[in-house]
Short mmCIF file of N, CA and C and ligand atoms in Angstrom, two decimals:
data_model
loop_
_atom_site.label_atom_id
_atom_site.label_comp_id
_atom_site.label_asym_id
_atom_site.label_seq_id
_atom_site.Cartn_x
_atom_site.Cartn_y
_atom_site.Cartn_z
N UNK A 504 124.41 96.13 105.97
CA UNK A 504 124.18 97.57 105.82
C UNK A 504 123.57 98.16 107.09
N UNK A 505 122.25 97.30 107.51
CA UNK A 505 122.11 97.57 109.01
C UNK A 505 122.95 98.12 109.85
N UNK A 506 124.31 97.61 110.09
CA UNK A 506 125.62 97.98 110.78
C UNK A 506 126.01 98.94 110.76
N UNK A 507 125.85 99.75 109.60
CA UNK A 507 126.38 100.87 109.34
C UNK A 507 125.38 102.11 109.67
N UNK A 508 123.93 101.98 110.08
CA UNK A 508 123.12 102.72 110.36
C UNK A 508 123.58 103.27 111.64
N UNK A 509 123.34 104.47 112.17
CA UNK A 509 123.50 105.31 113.26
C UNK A 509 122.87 104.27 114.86
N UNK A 510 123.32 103.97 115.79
CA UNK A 510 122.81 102.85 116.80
C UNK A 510 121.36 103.12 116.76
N UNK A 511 120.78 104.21 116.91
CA UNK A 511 119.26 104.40 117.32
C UNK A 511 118.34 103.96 116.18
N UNK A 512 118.63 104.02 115.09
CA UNK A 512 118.21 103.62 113.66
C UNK A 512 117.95 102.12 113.72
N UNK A 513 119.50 101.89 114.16
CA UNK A 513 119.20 100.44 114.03
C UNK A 513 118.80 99.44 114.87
N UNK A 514 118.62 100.10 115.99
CA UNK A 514 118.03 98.84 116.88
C UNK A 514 115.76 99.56 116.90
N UNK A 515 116.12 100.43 116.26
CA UNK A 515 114.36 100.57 116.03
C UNK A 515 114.05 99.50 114.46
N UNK A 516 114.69 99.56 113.49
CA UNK A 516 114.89 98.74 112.49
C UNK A 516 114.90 96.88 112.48
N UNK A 517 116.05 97.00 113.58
CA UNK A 517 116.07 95.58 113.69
C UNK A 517 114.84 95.20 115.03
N UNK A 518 114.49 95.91 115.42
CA UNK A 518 113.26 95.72 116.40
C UNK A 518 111.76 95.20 115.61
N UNK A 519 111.61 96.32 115.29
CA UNK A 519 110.25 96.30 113.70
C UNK A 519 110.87 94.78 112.92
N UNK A 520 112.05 94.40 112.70
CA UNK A 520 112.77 93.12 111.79
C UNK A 520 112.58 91.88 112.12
N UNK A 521 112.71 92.15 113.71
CA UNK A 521 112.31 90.93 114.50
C UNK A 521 111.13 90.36 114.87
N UNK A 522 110.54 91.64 115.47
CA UNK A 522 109.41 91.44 115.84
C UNK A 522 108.34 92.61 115.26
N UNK A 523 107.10 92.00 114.44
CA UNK A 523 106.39 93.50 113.65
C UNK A 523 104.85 93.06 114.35
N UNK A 524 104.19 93.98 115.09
CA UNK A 524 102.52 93.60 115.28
C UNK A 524 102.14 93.65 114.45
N UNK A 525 102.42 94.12 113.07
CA UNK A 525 101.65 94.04 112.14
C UNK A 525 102.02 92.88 110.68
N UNK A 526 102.51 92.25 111.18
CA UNK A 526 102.87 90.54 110.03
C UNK A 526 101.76 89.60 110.41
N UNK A 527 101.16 89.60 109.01
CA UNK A 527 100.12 88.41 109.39
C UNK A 527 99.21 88.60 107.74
N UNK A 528 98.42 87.78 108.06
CA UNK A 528 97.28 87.78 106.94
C UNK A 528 96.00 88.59 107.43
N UNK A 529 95.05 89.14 106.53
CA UNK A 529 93.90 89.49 107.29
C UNK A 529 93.04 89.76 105.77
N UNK A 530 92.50 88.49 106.02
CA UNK A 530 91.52 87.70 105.44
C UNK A 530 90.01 88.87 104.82
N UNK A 531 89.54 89.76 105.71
CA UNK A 531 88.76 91.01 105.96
C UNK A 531 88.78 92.19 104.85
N UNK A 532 90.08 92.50 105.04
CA UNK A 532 90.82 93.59 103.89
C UNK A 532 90.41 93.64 102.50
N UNK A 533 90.13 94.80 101.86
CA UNK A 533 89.44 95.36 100.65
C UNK A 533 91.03 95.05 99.92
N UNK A 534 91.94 95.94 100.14
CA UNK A 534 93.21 95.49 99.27
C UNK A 534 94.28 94.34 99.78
N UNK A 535 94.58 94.27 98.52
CA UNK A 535 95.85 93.03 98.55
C UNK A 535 96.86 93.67 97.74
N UNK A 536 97.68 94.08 98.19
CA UNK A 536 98.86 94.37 97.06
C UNK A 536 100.44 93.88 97.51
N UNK A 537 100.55 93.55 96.01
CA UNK A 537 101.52 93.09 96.25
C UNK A 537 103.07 93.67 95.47
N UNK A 538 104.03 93.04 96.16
CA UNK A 538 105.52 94.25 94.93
C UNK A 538 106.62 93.29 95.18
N UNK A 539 107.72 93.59 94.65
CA UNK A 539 108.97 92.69 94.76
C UNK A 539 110.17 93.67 94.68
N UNK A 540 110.98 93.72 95.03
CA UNK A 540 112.36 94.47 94.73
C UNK A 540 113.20 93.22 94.10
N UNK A 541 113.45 93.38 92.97
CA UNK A 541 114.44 91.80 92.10
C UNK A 541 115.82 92.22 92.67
N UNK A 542 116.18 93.79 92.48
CA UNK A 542 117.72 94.02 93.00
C UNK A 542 117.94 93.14 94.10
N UNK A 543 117.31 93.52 95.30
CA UNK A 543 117.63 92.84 96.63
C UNK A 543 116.94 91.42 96.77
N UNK A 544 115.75 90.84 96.30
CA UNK A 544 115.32 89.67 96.79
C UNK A 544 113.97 89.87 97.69
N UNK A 545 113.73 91.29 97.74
CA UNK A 545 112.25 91.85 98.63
C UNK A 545 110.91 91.01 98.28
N UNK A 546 110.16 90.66 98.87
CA UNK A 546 108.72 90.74 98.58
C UNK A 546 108.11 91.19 99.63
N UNK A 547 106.70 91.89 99.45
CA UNK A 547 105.65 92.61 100.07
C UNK A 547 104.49 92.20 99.65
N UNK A 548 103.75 91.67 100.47
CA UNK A 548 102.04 92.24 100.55
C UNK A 548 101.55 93.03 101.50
N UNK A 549 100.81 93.42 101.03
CA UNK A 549 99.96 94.52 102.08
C UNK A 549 98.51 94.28 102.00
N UNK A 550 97.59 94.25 102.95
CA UNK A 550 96.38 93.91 103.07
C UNK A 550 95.97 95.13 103.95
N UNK A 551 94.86 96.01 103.67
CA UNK A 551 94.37 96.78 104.04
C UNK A 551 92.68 97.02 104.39
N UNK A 552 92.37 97.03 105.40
CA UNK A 552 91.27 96.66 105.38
C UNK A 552 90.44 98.12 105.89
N UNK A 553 89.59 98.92 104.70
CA UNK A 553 88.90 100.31 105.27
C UNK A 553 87.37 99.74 105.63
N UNK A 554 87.40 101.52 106.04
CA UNK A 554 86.08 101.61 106.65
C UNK A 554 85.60 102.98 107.50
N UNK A 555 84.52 103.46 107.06
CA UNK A 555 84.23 105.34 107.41
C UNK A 555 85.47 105.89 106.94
N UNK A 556 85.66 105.54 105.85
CA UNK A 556 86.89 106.76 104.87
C UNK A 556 88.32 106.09 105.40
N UNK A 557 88.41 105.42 106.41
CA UNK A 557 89.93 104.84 107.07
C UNK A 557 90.36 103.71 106.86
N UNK A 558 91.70 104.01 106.79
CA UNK A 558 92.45 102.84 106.96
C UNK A 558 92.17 101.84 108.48
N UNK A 559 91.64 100.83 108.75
CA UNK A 559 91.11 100.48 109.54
C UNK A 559 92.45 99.77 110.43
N UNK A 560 92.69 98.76 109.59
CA UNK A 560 93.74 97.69 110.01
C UNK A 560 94.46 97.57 109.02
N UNK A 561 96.08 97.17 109.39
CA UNK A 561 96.82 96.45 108.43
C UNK A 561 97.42 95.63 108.36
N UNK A 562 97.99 95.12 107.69
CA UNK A 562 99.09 93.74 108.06
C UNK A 562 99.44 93.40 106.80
N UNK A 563 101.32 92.99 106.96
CA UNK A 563 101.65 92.65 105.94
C UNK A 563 102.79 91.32 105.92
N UNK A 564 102.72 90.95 104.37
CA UNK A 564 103.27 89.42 104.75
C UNK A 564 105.08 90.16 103.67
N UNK A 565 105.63 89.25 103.80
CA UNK A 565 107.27 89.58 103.06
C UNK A 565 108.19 88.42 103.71
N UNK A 566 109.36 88.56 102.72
CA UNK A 566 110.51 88.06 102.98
C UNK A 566 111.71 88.84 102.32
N UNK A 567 112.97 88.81 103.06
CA UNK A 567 113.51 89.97 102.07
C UNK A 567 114.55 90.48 103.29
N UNK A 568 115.13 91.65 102.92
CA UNK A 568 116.08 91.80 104.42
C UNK A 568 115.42 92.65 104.79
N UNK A 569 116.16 93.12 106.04
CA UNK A 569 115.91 94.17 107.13
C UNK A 569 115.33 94.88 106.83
N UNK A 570 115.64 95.79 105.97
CA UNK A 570 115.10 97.12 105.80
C UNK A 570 113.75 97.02 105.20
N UNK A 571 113.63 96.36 104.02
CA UNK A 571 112.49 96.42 103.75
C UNK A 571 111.45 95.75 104.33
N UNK A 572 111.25 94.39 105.10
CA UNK A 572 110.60 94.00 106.11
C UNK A 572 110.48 95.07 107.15
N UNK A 573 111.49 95.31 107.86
CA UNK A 573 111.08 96.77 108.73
C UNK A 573 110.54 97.79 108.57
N UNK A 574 110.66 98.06 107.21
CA UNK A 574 110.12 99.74 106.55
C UNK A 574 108.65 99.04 106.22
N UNK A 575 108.88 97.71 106.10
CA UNK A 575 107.05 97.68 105.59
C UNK A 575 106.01 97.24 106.99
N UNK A 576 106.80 97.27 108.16
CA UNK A 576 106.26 96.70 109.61
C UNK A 576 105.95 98.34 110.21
N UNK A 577 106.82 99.30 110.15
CA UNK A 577 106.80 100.88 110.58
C UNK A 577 105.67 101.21 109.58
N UNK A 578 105.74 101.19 108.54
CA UNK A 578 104.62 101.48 107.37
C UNK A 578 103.54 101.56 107.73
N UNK A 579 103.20 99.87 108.13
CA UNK A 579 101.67 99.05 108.54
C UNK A 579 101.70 100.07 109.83
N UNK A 580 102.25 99.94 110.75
CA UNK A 580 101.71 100.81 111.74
C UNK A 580 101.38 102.81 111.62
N UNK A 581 102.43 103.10 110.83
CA UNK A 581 101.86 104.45 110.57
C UNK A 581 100.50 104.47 109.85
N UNK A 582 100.03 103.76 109.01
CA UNK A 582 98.79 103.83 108.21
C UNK A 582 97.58 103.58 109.04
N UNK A 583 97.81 102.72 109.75
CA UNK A 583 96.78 102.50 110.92
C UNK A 583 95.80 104.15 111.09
N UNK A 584 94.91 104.08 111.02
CA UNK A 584 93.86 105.03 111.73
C UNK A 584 93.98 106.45 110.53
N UNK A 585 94.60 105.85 109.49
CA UNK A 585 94.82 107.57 108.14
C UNK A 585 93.32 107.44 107.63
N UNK A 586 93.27 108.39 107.26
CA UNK A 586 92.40 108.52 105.85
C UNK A 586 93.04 108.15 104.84
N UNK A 587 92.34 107.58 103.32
CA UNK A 587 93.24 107.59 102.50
C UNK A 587 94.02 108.38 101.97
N UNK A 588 93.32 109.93 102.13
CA UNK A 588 93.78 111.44 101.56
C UNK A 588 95.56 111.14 102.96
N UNK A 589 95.41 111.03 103.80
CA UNK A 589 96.46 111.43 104.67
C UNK A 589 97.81 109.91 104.26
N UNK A 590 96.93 108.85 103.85
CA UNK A 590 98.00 108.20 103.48
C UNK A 590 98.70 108.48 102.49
N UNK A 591 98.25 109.19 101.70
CA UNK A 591 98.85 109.36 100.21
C UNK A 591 99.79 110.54 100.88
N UNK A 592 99.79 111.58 102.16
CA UNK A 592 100.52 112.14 102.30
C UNK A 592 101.72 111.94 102.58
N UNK A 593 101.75 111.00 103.85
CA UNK A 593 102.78 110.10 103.82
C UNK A 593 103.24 109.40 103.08
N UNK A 594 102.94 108.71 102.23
CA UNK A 594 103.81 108.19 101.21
C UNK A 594 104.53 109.13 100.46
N UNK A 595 104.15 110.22 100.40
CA UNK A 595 104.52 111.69 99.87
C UNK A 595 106.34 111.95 100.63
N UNK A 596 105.76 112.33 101.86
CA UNK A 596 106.13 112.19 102.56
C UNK A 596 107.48 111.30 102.79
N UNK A 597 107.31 110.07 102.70
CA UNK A 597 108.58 109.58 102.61
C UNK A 597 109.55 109.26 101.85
N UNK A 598 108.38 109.42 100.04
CA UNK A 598 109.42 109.30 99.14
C UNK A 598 110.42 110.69 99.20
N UNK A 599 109.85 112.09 99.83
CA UNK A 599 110.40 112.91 99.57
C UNK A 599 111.84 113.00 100.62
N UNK A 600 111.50 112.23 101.77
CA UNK A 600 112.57 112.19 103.09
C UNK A 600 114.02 111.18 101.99
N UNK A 601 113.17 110.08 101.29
CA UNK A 601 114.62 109.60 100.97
C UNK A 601 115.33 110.25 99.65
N UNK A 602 114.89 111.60 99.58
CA UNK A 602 115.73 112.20 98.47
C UNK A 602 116.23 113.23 99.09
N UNK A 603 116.09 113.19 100.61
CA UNK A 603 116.86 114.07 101.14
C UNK A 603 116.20 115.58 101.86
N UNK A 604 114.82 115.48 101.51
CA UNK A 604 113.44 116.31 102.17
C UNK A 604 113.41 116.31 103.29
N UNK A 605 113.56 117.32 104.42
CA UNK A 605 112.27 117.16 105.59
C UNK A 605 111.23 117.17 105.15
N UNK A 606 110.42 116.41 105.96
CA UNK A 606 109.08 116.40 105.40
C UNK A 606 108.47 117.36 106.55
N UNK A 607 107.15 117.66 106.39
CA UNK A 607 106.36 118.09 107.21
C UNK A 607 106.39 118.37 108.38
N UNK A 608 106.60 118.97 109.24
CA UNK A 608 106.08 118.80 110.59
C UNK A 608 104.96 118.26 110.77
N UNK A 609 104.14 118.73 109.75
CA UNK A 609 102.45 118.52 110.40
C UNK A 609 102.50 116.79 109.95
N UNK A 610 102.89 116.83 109.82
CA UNK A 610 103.17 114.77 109.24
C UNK A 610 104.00 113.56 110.51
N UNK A 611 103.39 113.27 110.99
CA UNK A 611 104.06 112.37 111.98
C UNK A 611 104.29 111.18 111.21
N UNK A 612 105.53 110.93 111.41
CA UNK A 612 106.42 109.55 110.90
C UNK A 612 106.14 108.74 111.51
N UNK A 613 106.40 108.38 113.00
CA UNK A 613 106.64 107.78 113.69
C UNK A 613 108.45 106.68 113.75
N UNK A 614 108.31 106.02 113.97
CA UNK A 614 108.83 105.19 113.65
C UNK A 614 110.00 105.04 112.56
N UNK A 615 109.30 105.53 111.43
CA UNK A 615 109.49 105.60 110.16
C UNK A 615 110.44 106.71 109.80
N UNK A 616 110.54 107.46 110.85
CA UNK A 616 111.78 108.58 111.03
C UNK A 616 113.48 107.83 110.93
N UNK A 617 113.55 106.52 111.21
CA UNK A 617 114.10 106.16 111.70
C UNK A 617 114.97 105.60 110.24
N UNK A 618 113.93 105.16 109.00
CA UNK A 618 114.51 105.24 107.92
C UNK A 618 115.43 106.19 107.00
N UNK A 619 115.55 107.30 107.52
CA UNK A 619 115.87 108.97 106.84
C UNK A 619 117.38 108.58 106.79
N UNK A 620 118.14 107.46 107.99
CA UNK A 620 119.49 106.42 107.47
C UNK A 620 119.88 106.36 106.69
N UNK A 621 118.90 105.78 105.85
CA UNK A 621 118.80 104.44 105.01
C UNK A 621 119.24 105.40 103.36
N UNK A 622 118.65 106.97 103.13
CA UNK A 622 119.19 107.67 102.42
C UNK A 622 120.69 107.48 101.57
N UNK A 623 121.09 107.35 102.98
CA UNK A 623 122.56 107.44 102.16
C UNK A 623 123.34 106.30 101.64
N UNK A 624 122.36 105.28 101.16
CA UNK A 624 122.75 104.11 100.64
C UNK A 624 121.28 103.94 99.44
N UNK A 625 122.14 104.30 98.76
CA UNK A 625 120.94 104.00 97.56
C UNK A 625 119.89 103.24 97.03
N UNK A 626 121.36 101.45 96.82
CA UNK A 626 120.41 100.44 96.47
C UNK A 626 119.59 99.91 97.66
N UNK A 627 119.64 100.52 99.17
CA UNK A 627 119.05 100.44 99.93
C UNK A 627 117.13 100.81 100.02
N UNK A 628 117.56 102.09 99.19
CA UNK A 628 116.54 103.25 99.56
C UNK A 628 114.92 102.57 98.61
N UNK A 629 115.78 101.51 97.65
CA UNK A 629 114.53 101.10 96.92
C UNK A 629 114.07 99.37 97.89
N UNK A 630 114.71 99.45 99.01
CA UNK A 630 113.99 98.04 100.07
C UNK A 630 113.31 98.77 100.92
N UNK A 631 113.42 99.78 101.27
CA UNK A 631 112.50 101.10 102.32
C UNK A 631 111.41 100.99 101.39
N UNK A 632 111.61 101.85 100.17
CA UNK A 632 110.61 102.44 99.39
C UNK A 632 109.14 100.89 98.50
N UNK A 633 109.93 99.60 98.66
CA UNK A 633 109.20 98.49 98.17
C UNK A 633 107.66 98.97 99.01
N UNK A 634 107.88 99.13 100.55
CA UNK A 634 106.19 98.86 101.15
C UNK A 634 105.72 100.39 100.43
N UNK A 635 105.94 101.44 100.82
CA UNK A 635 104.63 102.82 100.44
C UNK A 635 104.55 102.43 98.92
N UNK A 636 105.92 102.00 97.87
CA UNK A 636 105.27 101.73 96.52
C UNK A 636 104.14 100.98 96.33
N UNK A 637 103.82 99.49 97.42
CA UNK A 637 102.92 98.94 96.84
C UNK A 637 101.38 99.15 97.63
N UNK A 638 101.98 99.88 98.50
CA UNK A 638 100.27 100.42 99.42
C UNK A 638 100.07 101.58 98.50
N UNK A 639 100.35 101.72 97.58
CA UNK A 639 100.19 103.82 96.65
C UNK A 639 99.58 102.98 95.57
N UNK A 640 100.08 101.95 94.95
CA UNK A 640 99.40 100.62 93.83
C UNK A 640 98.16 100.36 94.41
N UNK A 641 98.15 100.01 95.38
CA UNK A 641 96.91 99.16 96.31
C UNK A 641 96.08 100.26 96.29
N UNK A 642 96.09 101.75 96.55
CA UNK A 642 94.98 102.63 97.16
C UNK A 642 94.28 103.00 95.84
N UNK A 643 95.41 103.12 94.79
CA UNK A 643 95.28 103.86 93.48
C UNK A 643 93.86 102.68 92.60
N UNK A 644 94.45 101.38 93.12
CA UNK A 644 93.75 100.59 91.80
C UNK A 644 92.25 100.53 92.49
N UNK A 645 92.20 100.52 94.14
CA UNK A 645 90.96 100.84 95.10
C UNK A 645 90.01 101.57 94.65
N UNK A 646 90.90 103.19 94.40
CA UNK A 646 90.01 104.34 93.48
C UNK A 646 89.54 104.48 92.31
N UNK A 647 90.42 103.30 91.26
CA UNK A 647 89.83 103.10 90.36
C UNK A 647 88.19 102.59 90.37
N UNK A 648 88.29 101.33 90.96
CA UNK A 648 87.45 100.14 91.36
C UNK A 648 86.03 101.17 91.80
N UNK A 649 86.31 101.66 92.94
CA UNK A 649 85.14 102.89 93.14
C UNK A 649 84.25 103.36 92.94
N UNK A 650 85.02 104.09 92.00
CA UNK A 650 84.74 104.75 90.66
C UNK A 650 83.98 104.55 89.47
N UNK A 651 84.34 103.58 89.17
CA UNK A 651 84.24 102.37 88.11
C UNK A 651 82.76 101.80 88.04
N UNK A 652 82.22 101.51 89.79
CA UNK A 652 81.09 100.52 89.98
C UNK A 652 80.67 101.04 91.49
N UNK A 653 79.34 100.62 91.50
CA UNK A 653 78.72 101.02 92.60
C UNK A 653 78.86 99.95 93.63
N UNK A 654 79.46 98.49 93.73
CA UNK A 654 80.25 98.10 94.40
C UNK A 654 81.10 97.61 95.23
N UNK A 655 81.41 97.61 95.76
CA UNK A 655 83.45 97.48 96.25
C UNK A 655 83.70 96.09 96.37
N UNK A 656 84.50 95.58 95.13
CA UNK A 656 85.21 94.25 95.37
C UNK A 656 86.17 94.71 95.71
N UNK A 657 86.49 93.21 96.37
CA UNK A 657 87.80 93.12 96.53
C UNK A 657 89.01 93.69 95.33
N UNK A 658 90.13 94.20 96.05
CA UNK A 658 91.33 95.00 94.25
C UNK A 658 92.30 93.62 95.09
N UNK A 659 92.79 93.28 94.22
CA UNK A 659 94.51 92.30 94.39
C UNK A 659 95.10 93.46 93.42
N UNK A 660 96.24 93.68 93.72
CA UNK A 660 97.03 94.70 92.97
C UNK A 660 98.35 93.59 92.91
N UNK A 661 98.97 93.24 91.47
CA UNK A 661 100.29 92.74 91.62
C UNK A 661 101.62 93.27 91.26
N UNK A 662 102.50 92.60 91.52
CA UNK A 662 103.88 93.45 90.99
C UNK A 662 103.65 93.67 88.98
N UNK A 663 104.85 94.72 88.82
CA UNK A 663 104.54 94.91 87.80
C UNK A 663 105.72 93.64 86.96
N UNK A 664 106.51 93.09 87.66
CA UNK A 664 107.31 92.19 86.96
C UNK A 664 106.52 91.01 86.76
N UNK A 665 105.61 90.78 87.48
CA UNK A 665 104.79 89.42 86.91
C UNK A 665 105.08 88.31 87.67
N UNK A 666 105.87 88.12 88.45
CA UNK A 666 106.00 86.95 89.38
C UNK A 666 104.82 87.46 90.49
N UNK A 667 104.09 86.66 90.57
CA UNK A 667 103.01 86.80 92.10
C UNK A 667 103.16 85.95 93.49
ZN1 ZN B 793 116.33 94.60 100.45
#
């Protein structure tokens, strides 16, 4: 499906595919979340590690094809340096790009522009959408936790199918 993406799409895609600064573990991180796409064979974690209201660092582990390894490598790097309020925008943000939205100006993609492709292939659009689904799980069950207790453990967030 890669192949069929516009050239500039896809060599930013298969770039992020090959090589992501942000694949790894990080041991540090308040969240762990995790998701699966069963259609395609996806898995995602995401490890997020805040601090003064920010997303500090990220890094994420997967196996799975292109797109969604790439969309979750562009991801990790857009989140870098958000607030949580601004991550939730972006995720906003991109679920709304793959239904066919411009999003924002005031919203920098980065990278992640590069997915807006990936639209016009459907069962695609849910291997993009695997990483912001499970960092939006990860922030959500965070705010619970919060909330909840004065505090902050560690949240593991898992898929909702039950394989971990
Ligand atoms: Zn996939």
């Amino acid at each position: 499906m890669v192949e069929q993406l516009d050239e500039l799409y896809r060599e930013v895609i298969l770039g992020h595919f090959k090589h992501s600064a942000h694949s790894g573990e990080l041991p540090e991180a308040q969240i762990h979340a995790n998701g699966e796409n069963p259609l395609c064979g996806d898995q995602v974690t995401f490890h997020l590690k805040l601090g003064n209201g920010r997303i500090d660092r990220v890094r994420f582990q997967g196996k799975g094809c292109a797109i969604s390894q790439a969309a979750s490598s562009m991801f990790a790097a857009a989140l870098e340096g958000k607030t949580t309020a601004q991550a939730r925008q972006l995720i906003e943000a991109m679920k709304a790009l793959m239904q066919g939205t411009e999003p924002d100006d005031a919203i920098d993609l980065g990278d992640l522009e590069a997915l807006s492709g990936v639209r016009k292939f459907p069962v695609r659009v849910k291997c993009a959408a695997l990483s912001w689904n499970v960092v939006e799980q990860g922030l959500a069950g965070y705010q619970i936790s919060k909330s909840s207790t004065n505090t902050i453990s560690d949240i593991v967030v898992g898929a909702k199918n039950g394989r971990d």
